[in-house]
Short mmCIF file of C-alpha atoms in Angstrom, two decimals:
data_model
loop_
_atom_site.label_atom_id
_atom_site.label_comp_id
_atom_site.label_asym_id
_atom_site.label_seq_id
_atom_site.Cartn_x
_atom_site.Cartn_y
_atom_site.Cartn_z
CA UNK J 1 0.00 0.00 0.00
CA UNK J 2 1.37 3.52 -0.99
CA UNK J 3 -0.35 7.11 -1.16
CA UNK J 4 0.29 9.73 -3.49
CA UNK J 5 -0.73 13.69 -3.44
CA UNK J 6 -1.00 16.23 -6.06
CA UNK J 7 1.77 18.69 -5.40
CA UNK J 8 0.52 20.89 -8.25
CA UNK J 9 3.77 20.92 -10.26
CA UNK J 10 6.07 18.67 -11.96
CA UNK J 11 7.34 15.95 -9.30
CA UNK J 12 10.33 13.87 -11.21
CA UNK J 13 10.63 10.35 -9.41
CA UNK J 14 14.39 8.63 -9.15
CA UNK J 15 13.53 4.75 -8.02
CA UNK J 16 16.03 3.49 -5.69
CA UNK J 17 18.13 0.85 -5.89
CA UNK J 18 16.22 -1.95 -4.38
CA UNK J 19 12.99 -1.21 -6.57
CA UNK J 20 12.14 -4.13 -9.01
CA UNK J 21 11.54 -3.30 -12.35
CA UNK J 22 8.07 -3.94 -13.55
CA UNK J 23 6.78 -4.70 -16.95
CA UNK J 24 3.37 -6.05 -16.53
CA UNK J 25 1.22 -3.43 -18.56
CA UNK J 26 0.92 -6.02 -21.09
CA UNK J 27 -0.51 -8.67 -18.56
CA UNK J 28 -3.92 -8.50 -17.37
CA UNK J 29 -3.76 -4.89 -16.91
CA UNK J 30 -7.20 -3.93 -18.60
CA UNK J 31 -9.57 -6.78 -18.52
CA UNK J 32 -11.89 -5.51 -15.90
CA UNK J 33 -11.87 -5.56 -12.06
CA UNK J 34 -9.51 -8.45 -11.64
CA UNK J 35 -6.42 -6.34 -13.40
CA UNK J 36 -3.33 -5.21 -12.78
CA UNK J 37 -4.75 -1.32 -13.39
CA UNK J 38 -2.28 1.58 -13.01
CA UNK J 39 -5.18 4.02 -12.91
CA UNK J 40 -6.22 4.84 -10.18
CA UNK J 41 -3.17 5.18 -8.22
CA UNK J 42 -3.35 7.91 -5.52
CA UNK J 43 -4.48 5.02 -2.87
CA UNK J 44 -1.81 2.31 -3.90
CA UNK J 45 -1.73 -1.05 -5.87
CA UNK J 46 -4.19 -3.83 -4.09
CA UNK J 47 -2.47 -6.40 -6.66
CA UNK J 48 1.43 -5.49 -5.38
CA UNK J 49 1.99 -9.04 -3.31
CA UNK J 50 3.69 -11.89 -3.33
CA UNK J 51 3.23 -15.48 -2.43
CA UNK J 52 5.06 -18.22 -0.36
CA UNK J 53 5.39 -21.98 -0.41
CA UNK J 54 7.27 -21.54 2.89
CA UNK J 55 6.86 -19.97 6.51
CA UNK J 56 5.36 -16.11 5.64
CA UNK J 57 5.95 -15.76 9.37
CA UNK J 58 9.47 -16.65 9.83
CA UNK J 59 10.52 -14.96 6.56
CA UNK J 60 8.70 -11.92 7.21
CA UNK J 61 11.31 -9.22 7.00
CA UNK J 62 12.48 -11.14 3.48
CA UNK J 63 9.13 -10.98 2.20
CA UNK J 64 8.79 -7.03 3.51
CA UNK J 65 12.01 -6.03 1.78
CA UNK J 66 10.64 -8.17 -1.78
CA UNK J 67 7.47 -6.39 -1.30
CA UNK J 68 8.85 -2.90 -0.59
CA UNK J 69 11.47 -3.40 -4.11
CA UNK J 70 7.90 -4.46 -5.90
CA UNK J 71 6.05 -1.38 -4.76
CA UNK J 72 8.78 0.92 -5.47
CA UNK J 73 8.83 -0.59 -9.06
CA UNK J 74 5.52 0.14 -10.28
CA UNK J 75 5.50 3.51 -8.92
CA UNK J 76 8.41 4.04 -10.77
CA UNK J 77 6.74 2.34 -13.95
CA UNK J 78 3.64 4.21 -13.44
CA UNK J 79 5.92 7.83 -13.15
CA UNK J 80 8.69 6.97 -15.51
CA UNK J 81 7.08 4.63 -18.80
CA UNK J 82 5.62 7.55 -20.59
CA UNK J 83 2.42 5.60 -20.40
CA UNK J 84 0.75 7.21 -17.42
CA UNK J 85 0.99 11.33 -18.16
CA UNK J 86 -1.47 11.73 -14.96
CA UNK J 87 0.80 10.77 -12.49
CA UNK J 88 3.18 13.71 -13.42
CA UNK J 89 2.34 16.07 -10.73
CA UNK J 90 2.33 13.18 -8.12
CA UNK J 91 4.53 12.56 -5.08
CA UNK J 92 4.44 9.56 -2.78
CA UNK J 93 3.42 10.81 0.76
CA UNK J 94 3.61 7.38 2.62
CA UNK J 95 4.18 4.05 2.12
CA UNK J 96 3.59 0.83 4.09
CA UNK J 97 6.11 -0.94 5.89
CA UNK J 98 4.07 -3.60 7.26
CA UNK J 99 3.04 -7.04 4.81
CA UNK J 100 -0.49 -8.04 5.35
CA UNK J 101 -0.84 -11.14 5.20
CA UNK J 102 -3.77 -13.17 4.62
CA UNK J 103 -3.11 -16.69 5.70
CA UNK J 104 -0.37 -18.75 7.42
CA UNK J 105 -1.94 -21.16 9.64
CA UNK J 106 -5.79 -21.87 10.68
CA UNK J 107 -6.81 -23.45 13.31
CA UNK J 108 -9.55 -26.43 13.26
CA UNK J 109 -12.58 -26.06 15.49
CA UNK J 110 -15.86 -28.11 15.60
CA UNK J 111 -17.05 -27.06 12.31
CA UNK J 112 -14.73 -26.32 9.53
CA UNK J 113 -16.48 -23.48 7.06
CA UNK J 114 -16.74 -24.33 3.66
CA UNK J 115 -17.08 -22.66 0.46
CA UNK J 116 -20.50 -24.87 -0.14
CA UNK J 117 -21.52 -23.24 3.09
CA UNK J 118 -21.28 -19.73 2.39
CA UNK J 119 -22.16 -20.28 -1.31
CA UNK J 120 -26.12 -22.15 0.18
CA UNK J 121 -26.16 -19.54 2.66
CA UNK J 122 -25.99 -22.26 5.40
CA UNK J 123 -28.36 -21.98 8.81
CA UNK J 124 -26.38 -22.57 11.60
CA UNK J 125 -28.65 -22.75 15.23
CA UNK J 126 -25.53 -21.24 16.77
CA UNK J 127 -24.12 -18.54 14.34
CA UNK J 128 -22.60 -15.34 16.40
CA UNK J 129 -21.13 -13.77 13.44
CA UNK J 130 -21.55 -12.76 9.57
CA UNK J 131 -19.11 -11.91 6.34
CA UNK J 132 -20.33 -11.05 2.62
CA UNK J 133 -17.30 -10.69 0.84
CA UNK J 134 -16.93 -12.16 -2.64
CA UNK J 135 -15.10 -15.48 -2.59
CA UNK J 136 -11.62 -13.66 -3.75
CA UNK J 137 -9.05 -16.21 -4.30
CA UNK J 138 -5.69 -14.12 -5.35
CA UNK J 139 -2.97 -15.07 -7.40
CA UNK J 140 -0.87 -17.57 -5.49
CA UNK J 141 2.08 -16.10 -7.17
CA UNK J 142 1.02 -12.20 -6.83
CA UNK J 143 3.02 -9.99 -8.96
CA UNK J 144 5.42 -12.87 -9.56
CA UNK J 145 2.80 -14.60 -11.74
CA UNK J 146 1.97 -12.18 -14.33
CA UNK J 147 0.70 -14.41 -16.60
CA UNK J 148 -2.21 -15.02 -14.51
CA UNK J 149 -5.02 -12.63 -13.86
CA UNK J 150 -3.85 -11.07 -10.00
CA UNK J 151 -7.26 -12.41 -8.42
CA UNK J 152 -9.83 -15.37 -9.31
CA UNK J 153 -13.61 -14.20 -8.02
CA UNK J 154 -15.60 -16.87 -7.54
CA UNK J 155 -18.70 -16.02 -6.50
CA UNK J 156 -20.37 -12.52 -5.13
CA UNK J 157 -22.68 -12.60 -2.82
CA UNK J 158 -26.08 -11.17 -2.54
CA UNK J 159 -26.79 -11.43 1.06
CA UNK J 160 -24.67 -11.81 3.75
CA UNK J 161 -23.97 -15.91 5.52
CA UNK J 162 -24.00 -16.89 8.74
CA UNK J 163 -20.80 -18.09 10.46
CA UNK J 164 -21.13 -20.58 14.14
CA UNK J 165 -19.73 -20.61 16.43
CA UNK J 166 -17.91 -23.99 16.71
CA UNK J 167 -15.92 -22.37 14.17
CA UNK J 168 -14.40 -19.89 16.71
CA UNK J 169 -12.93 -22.35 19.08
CA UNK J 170 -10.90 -25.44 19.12
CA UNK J 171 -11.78 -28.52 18.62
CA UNK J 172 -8.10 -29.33 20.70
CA UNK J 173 -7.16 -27.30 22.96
CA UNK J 174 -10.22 -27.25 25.71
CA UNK J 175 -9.41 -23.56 26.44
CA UNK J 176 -8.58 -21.69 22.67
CA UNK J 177 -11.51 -19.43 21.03
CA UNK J 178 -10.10 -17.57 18.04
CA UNK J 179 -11.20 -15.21 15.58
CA UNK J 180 -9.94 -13.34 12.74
CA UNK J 181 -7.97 -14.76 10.14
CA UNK J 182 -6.96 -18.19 11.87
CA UNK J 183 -10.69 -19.46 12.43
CA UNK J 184 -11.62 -22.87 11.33
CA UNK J 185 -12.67 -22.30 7.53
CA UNK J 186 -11.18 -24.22 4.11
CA UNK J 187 -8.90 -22.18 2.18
CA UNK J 188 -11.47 -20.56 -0.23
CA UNK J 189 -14.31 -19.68 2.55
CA UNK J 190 -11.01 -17.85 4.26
CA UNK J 191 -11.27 -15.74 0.79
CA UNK J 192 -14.07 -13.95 2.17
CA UNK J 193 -14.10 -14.78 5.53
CA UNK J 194 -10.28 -12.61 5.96
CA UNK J 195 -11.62 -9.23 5.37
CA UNK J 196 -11.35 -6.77 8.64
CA UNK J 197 -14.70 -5.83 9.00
CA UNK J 198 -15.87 -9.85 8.74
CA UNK J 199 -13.45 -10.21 11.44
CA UNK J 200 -14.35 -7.82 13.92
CA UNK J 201 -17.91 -9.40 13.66
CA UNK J 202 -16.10 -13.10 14.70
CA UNK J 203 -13.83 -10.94 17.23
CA UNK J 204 -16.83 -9.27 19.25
CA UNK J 205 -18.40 -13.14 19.54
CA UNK J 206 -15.33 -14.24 20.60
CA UNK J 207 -15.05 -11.68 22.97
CA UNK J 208 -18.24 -12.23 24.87
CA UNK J 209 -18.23 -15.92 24.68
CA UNK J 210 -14.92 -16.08 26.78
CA UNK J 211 -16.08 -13.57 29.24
CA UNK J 212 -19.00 -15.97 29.72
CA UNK J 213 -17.04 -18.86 29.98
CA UNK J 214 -14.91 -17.15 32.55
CA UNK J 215 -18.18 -16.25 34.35
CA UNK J 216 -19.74 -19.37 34.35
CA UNK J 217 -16.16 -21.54 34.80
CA UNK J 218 -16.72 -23.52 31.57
CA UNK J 219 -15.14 -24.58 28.24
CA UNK J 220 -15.70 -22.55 25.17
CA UNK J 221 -17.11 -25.92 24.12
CA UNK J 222 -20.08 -26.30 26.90
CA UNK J 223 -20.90 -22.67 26.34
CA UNK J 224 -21.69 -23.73 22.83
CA UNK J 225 -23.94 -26.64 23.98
CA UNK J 226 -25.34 -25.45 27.39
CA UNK J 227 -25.69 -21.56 26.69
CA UNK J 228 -25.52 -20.53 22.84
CA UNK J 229 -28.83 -18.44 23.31
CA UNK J 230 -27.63 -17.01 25.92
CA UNK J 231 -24.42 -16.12 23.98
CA UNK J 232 -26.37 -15.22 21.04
CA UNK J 233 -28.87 -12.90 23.55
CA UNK J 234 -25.84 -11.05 24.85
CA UNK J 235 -24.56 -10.14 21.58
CA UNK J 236 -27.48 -8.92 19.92
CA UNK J 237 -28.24 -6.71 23.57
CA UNK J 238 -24.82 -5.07 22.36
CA UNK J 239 -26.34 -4.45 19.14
CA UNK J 240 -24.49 -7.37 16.90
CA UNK J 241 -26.06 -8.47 14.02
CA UNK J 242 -26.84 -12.07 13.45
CA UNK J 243 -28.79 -13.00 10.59
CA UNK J 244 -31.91 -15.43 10.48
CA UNK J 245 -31.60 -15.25 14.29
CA UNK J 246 -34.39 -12.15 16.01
CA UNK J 247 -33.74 -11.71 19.56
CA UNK J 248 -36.09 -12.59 21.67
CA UNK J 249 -34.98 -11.50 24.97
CA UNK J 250 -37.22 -12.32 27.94
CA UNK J 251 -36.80 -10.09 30.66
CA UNK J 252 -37.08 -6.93 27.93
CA UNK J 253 -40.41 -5.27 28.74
CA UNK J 254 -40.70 -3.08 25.96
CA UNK J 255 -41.76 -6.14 24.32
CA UNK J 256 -44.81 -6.27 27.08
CA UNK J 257 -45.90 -2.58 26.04
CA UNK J 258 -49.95 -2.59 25.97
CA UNK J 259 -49.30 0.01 23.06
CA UNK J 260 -47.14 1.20 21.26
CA UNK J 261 -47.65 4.62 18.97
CA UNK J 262 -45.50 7.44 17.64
CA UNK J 263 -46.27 10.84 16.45
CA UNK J 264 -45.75 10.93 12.72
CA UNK J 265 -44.13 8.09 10.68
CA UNK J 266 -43.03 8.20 7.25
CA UNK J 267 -42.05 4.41 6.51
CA UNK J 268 -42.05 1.40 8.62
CA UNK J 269 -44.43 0.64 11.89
CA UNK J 270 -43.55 1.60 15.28
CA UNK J 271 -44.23 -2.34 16.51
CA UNK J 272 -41.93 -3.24 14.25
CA UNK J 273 -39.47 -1.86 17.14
CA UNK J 274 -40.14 -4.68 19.33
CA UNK J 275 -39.61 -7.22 16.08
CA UNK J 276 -36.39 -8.31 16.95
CA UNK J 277 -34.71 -7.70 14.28
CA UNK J 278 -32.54 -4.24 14.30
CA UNK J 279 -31.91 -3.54 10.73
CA UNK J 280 -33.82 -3.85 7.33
CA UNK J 281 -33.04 -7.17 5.67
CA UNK J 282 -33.69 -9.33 2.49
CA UNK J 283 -35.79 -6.81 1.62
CA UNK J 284 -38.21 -6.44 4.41
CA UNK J 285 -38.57 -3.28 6.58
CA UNK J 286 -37.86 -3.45 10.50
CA UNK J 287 -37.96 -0.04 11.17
CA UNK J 288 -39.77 3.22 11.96
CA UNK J 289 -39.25 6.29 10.71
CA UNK J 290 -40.58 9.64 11.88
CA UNK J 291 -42.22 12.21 9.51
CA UNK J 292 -40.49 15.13 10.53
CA UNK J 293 -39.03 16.46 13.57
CA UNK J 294 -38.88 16.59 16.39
CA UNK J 295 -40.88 13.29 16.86
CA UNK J 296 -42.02 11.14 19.75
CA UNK J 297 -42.18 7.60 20.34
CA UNK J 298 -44.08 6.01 23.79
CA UNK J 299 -44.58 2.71 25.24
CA UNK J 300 -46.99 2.24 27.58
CA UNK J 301 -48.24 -0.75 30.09
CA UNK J 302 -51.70 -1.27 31.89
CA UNK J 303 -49.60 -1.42 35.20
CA UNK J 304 -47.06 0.21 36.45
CA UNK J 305 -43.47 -1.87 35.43
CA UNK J 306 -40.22 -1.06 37.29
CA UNK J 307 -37.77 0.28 34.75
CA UNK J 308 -34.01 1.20 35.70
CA UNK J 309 -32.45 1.10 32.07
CA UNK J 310 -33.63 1.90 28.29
CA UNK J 311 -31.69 1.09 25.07
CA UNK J 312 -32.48 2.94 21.66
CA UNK J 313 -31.27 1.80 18.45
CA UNK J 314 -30.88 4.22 15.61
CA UNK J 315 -29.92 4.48 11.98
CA UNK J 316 -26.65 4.83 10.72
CA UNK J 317 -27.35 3.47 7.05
CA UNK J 318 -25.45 0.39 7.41
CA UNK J 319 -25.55 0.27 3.51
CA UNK J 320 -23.72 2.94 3.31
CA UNK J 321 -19.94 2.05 2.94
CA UNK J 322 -17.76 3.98 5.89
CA UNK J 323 -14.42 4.05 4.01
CA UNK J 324 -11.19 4.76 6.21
CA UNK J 325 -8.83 5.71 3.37
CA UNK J 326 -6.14 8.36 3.41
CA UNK J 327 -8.09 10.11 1.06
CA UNK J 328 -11.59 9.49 2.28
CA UNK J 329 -14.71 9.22 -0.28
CA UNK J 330 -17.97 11.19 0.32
CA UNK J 331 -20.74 10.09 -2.40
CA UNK J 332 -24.05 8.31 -2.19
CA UNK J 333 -22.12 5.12 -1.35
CA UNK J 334 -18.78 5.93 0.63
CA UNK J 335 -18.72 8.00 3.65
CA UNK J 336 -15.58 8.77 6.07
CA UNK J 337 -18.36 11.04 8.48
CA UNK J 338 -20.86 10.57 11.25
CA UNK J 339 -23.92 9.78 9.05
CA UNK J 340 -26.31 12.27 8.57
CA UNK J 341 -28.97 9.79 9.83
CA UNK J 342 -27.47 9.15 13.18
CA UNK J 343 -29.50 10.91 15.78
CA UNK J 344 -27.39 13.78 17.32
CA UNK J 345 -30.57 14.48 20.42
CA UNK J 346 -32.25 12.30 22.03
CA UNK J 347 -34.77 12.56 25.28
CA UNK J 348 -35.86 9.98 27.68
CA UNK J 349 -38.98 10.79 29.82
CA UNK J 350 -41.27 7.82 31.80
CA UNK J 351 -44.63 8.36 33.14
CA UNK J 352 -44.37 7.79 37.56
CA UNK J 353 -47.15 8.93 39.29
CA UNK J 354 -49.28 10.26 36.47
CA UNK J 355 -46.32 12.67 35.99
CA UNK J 356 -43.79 12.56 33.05
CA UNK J 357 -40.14 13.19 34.67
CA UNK J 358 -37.65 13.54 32.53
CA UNK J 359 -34.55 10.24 32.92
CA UNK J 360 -32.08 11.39 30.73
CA UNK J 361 -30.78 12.93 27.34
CA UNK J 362 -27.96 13.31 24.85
CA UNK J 363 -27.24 16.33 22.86
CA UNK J 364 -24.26 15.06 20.89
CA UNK J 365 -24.54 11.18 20.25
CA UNK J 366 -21.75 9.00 18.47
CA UNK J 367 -23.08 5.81 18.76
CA UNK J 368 -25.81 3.59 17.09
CA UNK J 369 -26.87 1.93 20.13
CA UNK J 370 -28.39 4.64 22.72
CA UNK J 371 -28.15 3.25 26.93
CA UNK J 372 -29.76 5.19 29.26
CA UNK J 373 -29.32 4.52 33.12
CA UNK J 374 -31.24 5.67 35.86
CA UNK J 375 -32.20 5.06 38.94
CA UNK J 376 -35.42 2.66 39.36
CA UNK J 377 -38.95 3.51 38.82
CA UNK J 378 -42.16 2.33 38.43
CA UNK J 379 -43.51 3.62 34.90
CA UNK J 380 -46.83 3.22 33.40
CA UNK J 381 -45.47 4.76 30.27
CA UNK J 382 -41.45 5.76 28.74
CA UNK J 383 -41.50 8.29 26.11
CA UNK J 384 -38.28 8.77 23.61
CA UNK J 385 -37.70 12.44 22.22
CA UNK J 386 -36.09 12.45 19.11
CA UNK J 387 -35.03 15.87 18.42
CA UNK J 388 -32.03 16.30 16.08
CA UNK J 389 -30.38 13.93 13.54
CA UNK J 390 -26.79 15.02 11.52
CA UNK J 391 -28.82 16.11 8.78
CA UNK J 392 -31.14 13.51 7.91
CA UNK J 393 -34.67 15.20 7.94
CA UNK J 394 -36.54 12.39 9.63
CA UNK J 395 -35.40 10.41 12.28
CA UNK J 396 -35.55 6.16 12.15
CA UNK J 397 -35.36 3.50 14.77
CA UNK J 398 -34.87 0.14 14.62
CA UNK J 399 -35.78 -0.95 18.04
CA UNK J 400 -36.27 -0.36 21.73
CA UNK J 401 -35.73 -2.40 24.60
CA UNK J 402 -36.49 -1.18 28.54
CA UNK J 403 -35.15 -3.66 31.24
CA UNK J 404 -35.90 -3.31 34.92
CA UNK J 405 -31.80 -3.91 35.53
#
């Protein structure tokens, strides 16, 4: 990975000595999205790496220094063939120093993923996680097999698969959960399996299930047999997403509201807050939307219900792609901002008494899942204020749990 800026004049480019001359134009360099493309070049070339038949760990500096010589080469091809007039004005203002690699060694848990799996979307009772990657085999040479197209894409997906559990720990080693790019999948499921932000959805799982194996003093195993729904409970509370799987949390009492109602709504159904289900999916709508603001949304029981703790989840357009590039995109499907449909204020009130008092509010949010704490009361109704978004003209909520602890 390199980055380059437009100085705004002439910028003449010496390679140094350890750069590796490339000559690749000629191969696979304009055949669509699995080239070798020079343009565009300000972010670096994906398709600048190398493969191994031996230990990518042991010989990483080797590896680093190859990489570095290959890098430095087609920035020099790219500034100095003649072919690329663009790049004229163009410095380099960083390059990486680190390799990333994608595989070395995976570890085999209960369940090994599969390409078949991810390709039939396969249901899994105890999936914690989710990827959607294509399958995106590279070039087990890299740049050192040019006459081979730099990646192989299988398949694309149109909806995202589930991944379980028993993937995440060892099937071994009584003690080992893992997550990330060592789980227990086959070599072309790690294809799309290896991206970061498919990781941090295996890492979060991971996460939780040893701190409830460390509360309840059991394996990683037993927690999969004995207590995946609670597992599964916990992570959805802290607003994961697992598909196919709707929470159904027992001790959550908005889902006892006698009624349920809002003030305006422009698309969804305010019920469908108490669904299960915290985002839009295959299609179908989970959420509600005000018309307008500010807006109100109110829960109320028959009877009094004690009430020390509220959770709110907004929208932050999770189709929206949040790209964290040196030079960050802003268009209808990239953002590097807070989105504009996050909710910036936000009100809690209950109903003690026959009295509204008010239990809390934000006035500069930064997070998609909204806690408010207070002290315990006994409510015959909660109302949520939603007063300000980032720019988004109506406010939307996907759902809305109220706990007594």
């Amino acid at each position: 990975m390199l980055s380059s800026d437009d100085m705004g004049k002439p910028m003449p480019f010496k390679a140094p000595s350890f750069a590796i001359p490339y000559h690749g134009d000629d191969k696979h360099s304009k055949h669509g999205h699995s080239d070798r493309s020079i343009i565009p070049f300000q972010e670096g070339f994906w398709w600048v790496e190398v493969g191994s038949d031996f230990d990518i760990v042991g010989d990483f500096d080797t590896i680093r220094h190859k990489l570095m010589g290959y890098a430095y080469g087609v920035w020099d091809y790219a500034k100095n063939s003649g072919q690329y007039p663009e790049t004229e004005n163009f410095a380099l203002n960083w390059v990486g120093s680190v390799p990333g690699r994608r595989e070395s060694r995976r570890f085999i848990g209960d369940h090994i993923l599969s390409e078949t799996d991810l390709l039939e979307h396969k249901h899994f009772d105890d999936a914690v996680a989710f990827g959607g990657w294509p399958l995106d085999e590279h070039n087990p040479g890299g740049i050192e097999n040019l006459d081979d197209p730099p990646s192989f894409w299988h398949s694309h997906f149109d909806k995202v698969y589930e991944i379980p559990y028993r993937s995440l720990f060892s099937k071994d080693v009584s003690n080992l959960l893992f997550a990330g790019r060592n789980v227990s999948v086959t070599h072309v499921a790690l294809s799309s399996t290896r991206v970061m932000a498919t990781c941090s959805t295996m890492g979060q799982a991971v996460g939780t299930a040893a701190a409830l194996c460390v509360q309840k003093g059991i394996t990683p195993r037993e927690l999969g047999e004995k207590h995946i729904a609670e597992l599964q409970e916990q992570l959805m509370l802290d607003d994961a997403y697992i598909p196919n799987r709707p929470a159904c949390d027992s001790n959550d009492l908005a889902k006892t509201a006698n009624r349920i109602h809002a003030s305006s709504t422009s698309s969804g159904d305010v019920n469908l807050l108490v669904d299960g289900v915290p985002r839009d999916e295959h299609g179908e709508i989970h959420h509600w939307a005000s018309d307008g603001l500010s807006a109100e949304v109110a829960f109320e029981w028959d009877a009094p219900v004690p009430l020390s703790s509220v959770m709110v989840k907004c929208d932050t357009n999770v189709n929206k792609n949040i790209m964290m590039l040196k030079t960050p995109r802003e268009t209808e499907s990239y953002t590097s901002t807070v989105p504009k449909e996050m909710l910036k204020a936000i009100e809690l009130e209950a109903c003690v008494n026959g009295e509204w008092i008010k239990l809390g509010e934000l006035d500069n949010n930064r997070t998609r899942l909204i806690k408010f704490r207070f002290e315990k009361v006994e409510a015959s109704a909660v109302r949520i204020r939603l007063k300000e978004t980032y720019g988004a003209a109506n406010a939307k909520l996907f759902e809305v749990r109220c706990y007594e602890s």
